[in-house]
Coordinates of N, CA, C and O in Angstrom, one line a residue:
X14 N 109.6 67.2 137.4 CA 109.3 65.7 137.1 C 108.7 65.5 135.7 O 109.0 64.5 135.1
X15 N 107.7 66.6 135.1 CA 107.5 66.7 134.1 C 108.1 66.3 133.2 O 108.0 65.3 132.5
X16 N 109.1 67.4 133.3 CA 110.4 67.9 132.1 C 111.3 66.3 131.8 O 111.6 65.9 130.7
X17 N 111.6 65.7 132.9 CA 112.3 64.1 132.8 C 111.8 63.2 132.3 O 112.3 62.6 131.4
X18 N 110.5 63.0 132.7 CA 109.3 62.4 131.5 C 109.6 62.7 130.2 O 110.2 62.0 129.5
X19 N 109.0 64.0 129.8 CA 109.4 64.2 128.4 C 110.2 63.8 127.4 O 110.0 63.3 126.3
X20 N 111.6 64.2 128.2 CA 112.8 64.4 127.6 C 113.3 62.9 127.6 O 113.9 62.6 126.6
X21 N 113.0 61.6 128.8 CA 113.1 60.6 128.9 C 112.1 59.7 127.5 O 112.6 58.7 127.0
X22 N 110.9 60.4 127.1 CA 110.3 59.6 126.0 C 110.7 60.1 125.0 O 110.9 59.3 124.1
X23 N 111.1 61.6 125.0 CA 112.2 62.0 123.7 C 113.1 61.0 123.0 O 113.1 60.5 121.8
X24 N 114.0 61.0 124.1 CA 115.1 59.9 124.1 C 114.5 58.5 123.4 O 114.9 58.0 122.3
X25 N 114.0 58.2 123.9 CA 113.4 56.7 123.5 C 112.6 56.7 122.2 O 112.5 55.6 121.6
X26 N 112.1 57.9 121.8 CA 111.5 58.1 120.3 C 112.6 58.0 119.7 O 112.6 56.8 119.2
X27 N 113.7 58.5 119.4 CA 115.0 58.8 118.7 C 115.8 57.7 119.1 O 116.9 58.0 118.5
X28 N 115.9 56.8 119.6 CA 116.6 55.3 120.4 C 115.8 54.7 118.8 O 116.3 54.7 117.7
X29 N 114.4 54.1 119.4 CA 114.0 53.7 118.6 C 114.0 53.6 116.9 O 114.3 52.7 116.2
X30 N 113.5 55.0 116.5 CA 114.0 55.1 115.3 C 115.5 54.7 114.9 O 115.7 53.9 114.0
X31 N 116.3 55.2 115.4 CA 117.9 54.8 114.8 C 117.8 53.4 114.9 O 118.4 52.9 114.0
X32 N 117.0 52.4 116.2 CA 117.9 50.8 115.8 C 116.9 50.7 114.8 O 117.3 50.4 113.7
X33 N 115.8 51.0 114.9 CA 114.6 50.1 113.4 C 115.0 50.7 112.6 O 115.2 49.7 111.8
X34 N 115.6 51.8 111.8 CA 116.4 52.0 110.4 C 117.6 51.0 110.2 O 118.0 50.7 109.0
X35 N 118.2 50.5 111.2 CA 119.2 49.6 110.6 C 118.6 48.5 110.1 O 119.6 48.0 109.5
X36 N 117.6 47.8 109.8 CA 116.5 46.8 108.9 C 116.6 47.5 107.4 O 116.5 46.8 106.4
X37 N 116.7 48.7 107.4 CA 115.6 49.1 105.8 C 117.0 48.4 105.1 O 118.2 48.4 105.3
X38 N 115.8 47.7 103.8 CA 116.5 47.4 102.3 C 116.6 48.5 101.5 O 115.5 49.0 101.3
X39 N 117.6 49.1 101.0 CA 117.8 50.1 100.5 C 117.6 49.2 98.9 O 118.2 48.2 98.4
X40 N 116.6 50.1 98.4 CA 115.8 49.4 96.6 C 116.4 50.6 95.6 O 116.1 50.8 94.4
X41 N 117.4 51.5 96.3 CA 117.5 52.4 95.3 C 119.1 52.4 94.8 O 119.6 53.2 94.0
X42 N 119.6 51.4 95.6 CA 121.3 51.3 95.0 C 121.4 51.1 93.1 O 122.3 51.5 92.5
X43 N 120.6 50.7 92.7 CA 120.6 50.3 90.9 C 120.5 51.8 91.1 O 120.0 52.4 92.0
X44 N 121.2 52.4 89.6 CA 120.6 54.1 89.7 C 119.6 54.3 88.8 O 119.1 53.4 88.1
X45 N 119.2 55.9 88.7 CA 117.9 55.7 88.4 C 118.2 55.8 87.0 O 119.3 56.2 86.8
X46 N 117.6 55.4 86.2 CA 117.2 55.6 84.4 C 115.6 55.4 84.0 O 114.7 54.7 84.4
X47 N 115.9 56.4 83.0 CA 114.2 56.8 82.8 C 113.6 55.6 82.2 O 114.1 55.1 81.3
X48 N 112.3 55.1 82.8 CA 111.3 53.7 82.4 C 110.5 54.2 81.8 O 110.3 55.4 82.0
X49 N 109.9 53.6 81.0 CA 108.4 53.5 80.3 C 108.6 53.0 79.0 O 109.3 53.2 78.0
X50 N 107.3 52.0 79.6 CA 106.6 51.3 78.5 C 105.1 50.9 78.9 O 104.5 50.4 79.9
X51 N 104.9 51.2 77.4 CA 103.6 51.6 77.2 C 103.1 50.2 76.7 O 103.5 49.6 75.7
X52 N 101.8 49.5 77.7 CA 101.2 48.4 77.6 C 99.6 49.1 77.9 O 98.7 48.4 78.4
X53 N 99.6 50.7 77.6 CA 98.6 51.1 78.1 C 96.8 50.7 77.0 O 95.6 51.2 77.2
X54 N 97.1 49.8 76.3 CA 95.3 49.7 75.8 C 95.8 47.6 75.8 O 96.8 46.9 75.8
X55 N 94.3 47.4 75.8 CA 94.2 45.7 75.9 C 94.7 44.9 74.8 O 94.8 43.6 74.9
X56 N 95.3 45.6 73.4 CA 95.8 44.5 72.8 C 97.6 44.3 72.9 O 98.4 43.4 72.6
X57 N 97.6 45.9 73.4 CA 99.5 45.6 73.8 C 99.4 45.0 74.4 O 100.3 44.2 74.2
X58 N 98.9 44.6 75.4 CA 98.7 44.3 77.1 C 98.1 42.3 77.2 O 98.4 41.5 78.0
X59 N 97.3 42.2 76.2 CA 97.3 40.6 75.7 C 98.1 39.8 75.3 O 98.3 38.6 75.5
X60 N 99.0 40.9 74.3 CA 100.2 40.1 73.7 C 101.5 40.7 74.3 O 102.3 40.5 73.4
X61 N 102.1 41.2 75.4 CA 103.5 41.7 75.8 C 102.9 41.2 77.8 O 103.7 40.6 78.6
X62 N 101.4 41.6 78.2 CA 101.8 41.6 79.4 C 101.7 40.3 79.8 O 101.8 39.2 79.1
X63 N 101.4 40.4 81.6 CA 101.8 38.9 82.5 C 100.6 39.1 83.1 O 100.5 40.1 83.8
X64 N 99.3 37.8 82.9 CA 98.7 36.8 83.5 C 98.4 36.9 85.1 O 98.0 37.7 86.0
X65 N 99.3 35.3 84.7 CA 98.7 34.6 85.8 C 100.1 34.8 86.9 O 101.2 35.1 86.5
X66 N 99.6 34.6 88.6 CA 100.9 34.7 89.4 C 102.1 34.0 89.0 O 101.9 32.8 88.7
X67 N 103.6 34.6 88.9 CA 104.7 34.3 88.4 C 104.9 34.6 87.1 O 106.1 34.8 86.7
X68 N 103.8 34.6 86.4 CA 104.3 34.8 84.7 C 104.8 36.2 84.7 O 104.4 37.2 85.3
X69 N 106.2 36.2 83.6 CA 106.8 36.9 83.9 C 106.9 37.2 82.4 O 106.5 36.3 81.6
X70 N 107.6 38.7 81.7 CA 108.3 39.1 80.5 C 109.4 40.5 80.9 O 109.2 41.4 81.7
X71 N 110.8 40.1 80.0 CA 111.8 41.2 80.6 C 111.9 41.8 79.1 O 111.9 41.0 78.1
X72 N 111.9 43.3 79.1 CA 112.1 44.2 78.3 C 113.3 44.9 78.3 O 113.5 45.8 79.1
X73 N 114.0 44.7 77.4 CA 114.9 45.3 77.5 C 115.3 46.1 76.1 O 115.0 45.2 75.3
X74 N 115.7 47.0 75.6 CA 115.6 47.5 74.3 C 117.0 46.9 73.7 O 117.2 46.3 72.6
X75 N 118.1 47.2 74.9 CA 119.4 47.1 74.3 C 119.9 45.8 73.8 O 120.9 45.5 73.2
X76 N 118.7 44.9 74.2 CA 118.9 43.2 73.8 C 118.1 42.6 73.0 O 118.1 41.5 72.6
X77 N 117.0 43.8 72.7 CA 115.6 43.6 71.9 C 114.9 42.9 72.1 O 114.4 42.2 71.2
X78 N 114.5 42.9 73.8 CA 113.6 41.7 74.5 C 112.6 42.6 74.7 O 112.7 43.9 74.8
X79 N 111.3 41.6 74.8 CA 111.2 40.7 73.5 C 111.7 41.2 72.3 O 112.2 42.3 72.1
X80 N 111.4 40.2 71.4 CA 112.4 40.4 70.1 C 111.3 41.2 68.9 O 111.5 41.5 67.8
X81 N 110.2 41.3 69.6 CA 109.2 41.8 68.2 C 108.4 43.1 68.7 O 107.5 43.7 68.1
X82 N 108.9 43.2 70.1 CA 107.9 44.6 70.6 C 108.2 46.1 70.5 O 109.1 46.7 71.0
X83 N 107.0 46.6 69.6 CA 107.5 48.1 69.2 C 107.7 49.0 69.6 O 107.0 49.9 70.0
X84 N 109.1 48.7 69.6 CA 109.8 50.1 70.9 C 110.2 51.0 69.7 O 110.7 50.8 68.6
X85 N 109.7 52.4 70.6 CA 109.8 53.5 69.6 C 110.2 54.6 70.6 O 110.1 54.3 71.8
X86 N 110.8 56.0 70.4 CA 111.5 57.0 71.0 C 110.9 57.2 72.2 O 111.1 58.2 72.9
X87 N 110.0 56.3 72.5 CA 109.1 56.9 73.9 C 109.4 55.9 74.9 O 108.9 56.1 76.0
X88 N 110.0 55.0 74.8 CA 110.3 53.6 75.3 C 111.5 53.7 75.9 O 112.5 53.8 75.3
X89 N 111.4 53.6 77.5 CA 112.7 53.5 77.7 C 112.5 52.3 79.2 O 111.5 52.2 80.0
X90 N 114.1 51.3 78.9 CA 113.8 50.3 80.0 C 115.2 50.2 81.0 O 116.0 49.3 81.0
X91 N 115.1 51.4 81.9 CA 115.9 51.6 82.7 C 117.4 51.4 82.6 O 118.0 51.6 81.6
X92 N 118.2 50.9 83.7 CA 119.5 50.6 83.5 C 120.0 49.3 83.0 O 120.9 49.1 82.3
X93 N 119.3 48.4 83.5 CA 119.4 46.9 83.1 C 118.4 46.6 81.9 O 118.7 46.1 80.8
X94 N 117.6 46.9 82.3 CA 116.2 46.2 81.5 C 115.2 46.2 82.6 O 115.6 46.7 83.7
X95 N 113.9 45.8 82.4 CA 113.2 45.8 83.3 C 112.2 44.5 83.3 O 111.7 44.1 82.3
X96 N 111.7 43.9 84.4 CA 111.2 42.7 84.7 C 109.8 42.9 85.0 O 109.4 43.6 86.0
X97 N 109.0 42.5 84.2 CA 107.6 42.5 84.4 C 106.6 41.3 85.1 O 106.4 40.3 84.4
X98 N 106.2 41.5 86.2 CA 106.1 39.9 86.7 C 104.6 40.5 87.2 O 104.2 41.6 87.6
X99 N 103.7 39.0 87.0 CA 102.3 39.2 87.4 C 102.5 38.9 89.3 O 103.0 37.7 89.6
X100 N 102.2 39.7 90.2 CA 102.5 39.2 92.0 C 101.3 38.5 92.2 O 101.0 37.6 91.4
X101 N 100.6 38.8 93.3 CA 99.9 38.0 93.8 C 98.2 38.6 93.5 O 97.2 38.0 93.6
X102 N 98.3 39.5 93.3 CA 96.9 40.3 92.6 C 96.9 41.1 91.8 O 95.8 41.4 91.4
X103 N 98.5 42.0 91.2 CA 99.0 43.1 90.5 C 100.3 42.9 89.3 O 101.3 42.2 89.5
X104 N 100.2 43.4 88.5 CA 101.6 43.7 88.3 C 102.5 44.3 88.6 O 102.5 45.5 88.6
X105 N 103.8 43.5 89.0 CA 104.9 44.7 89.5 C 105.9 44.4 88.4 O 106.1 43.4 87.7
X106 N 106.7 45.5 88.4 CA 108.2 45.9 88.1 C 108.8 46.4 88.3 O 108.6 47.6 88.8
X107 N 110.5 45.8 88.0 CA 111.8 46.3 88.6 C 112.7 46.3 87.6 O 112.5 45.9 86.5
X108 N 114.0 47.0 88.1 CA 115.2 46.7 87.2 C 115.5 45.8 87.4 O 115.2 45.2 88.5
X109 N 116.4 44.9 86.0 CA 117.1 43.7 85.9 C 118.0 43.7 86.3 O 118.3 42.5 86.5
X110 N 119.3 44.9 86.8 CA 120.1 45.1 87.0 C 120.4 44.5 88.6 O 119.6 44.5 89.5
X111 N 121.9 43.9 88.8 CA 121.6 43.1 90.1 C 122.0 44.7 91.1 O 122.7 45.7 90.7
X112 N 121.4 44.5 92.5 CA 121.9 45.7 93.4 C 122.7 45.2 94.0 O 122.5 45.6 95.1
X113 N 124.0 44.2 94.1 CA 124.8 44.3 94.5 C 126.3 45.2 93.5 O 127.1 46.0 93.8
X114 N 125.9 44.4 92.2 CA 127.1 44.6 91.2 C 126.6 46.0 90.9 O 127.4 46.8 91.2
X115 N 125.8 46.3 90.5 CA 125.5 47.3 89.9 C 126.3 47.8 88.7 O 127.2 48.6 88.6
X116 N 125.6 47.1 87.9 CA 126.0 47.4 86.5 C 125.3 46.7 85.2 O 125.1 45.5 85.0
X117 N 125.0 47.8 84.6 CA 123.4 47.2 83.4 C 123.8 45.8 82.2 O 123.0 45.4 81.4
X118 N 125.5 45.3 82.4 CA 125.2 44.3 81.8 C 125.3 42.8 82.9 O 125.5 41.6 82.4
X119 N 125.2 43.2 84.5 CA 125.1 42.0 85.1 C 123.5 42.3 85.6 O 123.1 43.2 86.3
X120 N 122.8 40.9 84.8 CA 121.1 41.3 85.0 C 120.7 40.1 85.3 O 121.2 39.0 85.1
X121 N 119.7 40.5 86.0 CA 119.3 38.7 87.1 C 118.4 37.9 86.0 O 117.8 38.3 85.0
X122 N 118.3 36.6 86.5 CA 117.4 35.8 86.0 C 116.4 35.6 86.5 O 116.2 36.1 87.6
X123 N 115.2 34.8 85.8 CA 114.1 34.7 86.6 C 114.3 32.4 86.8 O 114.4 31.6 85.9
X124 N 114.4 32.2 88.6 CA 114.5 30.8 88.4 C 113.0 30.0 88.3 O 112.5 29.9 89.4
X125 N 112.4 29.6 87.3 CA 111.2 28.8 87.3 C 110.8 28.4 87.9 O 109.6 28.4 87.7
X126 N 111.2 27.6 89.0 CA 110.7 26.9 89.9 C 110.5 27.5 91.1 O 109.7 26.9 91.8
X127 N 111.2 28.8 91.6 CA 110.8 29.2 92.5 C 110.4 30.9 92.4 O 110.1 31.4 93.4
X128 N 110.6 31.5 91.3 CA 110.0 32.7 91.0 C 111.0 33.8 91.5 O 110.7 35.0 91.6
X129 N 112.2 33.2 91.9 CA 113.0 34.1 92.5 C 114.0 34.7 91.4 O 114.6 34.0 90.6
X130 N 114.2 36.1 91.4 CA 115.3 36.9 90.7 C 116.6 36.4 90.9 O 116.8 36.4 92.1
X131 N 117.9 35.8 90.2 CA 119.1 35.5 90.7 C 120.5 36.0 89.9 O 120.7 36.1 88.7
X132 N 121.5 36.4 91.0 CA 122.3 37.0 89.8 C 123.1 36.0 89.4 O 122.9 34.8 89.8
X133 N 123.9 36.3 88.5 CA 124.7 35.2 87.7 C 126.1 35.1 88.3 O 126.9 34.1 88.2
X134 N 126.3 36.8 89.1 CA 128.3 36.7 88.8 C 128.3 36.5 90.7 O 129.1 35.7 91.1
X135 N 127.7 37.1 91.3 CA 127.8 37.1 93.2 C 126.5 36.6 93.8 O 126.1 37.1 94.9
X136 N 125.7 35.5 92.9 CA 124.9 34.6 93.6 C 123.5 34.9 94.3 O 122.7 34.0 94.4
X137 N 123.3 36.4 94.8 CA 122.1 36.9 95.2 C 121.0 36.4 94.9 O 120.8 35.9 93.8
X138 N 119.9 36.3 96.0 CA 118.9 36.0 94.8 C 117.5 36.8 95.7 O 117.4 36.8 97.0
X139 N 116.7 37.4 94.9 CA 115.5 38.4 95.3 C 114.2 37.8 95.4 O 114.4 36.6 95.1
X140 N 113.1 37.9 95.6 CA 111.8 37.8 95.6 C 110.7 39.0 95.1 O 109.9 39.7 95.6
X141 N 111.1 38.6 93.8 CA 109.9 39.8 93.2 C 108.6 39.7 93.2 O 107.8 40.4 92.5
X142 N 108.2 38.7 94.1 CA 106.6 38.2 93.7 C 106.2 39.4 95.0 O 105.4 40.2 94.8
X143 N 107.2 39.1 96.4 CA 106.5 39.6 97.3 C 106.3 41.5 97.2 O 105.8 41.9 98.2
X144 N 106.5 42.4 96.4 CA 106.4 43.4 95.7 C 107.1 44.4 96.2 O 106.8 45.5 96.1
X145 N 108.5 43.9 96.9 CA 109.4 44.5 96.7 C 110.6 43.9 96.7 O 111.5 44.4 97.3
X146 N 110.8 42.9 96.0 CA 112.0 42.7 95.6 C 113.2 42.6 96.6 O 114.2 43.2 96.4
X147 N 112.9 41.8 98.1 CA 114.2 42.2 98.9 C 115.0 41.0 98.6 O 114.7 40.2 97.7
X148 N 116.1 40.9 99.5 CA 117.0 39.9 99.5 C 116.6 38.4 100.0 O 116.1 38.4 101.1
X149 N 116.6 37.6 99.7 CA 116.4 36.5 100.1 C 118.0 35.2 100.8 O 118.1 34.5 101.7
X150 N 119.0 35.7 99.5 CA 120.1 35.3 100.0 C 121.6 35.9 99.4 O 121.5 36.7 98.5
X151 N 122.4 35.8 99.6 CA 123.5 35.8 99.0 C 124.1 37.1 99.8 O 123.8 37.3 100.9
X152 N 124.9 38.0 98.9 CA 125.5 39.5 99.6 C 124.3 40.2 99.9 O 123.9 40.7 100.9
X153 N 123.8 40.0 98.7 CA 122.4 41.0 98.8 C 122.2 41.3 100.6 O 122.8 42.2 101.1
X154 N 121.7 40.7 101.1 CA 121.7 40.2 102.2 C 122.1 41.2 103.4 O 121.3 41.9 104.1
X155 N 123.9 41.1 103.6 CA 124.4 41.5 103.9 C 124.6 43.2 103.6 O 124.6 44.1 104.4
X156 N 124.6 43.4 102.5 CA 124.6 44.5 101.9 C 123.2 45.3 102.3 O 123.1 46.5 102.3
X157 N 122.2 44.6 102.5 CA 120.9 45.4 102.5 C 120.5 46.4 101.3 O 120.6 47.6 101.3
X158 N 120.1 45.4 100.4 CA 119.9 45.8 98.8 C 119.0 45.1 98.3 O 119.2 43.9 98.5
X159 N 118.0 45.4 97.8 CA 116.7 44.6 96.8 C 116.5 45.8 95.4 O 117.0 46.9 95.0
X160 N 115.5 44.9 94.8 CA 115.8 45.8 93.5 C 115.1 46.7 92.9 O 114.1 46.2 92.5
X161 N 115.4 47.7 92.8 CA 114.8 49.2 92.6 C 113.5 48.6 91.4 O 113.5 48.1 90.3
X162 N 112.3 49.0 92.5 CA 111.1 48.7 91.6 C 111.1 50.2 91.2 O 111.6 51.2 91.6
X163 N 109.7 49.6 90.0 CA 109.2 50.7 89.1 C 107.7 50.7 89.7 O 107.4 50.0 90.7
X164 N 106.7 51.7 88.9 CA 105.5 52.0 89.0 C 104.8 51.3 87.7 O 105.1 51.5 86.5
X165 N 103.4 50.4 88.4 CA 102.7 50.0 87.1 C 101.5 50.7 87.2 O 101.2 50.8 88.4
X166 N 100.5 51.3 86.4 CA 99.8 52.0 86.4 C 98.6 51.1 85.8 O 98.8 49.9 85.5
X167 N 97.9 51.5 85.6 CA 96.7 51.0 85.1 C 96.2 51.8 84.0 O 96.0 53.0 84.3
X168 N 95.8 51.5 82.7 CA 95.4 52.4 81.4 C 94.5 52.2 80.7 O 94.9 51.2 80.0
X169 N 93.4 52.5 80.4 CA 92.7 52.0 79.0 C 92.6 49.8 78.9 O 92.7 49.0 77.9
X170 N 92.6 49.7 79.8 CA 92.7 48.0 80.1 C 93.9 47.7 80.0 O 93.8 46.4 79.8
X171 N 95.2 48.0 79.9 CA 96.2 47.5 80.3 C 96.9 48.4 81.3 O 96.4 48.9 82.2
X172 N 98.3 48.4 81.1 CA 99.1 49.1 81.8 C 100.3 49.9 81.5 O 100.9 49.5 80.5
X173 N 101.0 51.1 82.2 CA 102.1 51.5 81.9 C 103.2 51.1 82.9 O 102.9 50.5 84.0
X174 N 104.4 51.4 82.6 CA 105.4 51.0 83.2 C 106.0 52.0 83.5 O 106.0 52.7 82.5
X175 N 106.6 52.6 84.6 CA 107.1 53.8 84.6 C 108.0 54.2 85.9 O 107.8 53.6 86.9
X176 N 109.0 55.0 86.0 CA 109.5 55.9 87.6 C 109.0 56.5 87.7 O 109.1 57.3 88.6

């Protein structure tokens, strides 16, 4: 009687897991490319970083965003670019790159009014405030894709950006 128990809760550990994995947003479809940027002392970090909740800045080298920040051989901003957004107590970031299209010159926007990431060419649109970037609408959705965040660190009063 023992043995049926067991093997009966067995069953139902392994039941369980398999349906709750059909939920996960998979954040890793963008592929990986090496990040970092260094906002690591208080005066990079006054003039490049993000405030208050929602304020946002995208770095991207290959577009020279921003257009005056000194990116040097150490500076690298993923496959798209990368989105630096102040959340709800922290900084987070992500790739710009959308995870449906997947490709570094279709890169999402940021909409102002509601803080949500959106692509331009299949409509998706993300939530980077909530600090992971899932789908809110479009394929994304369907697809089960949000967008490959990065790691913000904390430095000398600012921050680094990093995978």
């Amino acid at each position: 009687m023992k043995k049926t128990k067991f093997f009966t809760a067995i069953i139902a550990v392994m039941l369980l897991a398999m349906f709750s994995s059909c939920d996960h947003i998979n954040s890793k479809a963008v592929p990986s490319f090496i990040v970092r940027i260094d906002l690591g002392n208080l005066a990079m970090w006054n003039t490049y970083g993000v405030n208050g909740m929602g304020d946002y800045r995208i770095f991207s080298r290959e577009k020279n965003l921003p257009a005056n920040f000194p990116y040097n051989v150490n500076t690298y901003t993923g496959y798209g670019g990368v989105l630096l957004m102040m959340g709800m107590d922290q900084p987070l970031a992500y790739d710009l790159s959308c995870p449906v299209e997947i490709s570094p010159t279709v890169t999402l926007s940021i909409n102002a009014d509601n803080f949500e990431a959106v692509c331009p060419k299949c409509g998706s649109r993300f939530n980077p405030l909530t600090g992971f970037g899932g789908p809110v609408a479009g394929v994304a959705i369907n697809n089960k894709v949000g967008m490959r965040q990065y790691h913000v660190y904390p430095s000398n009063g600012g921050y680094v950006i990093a995978n």
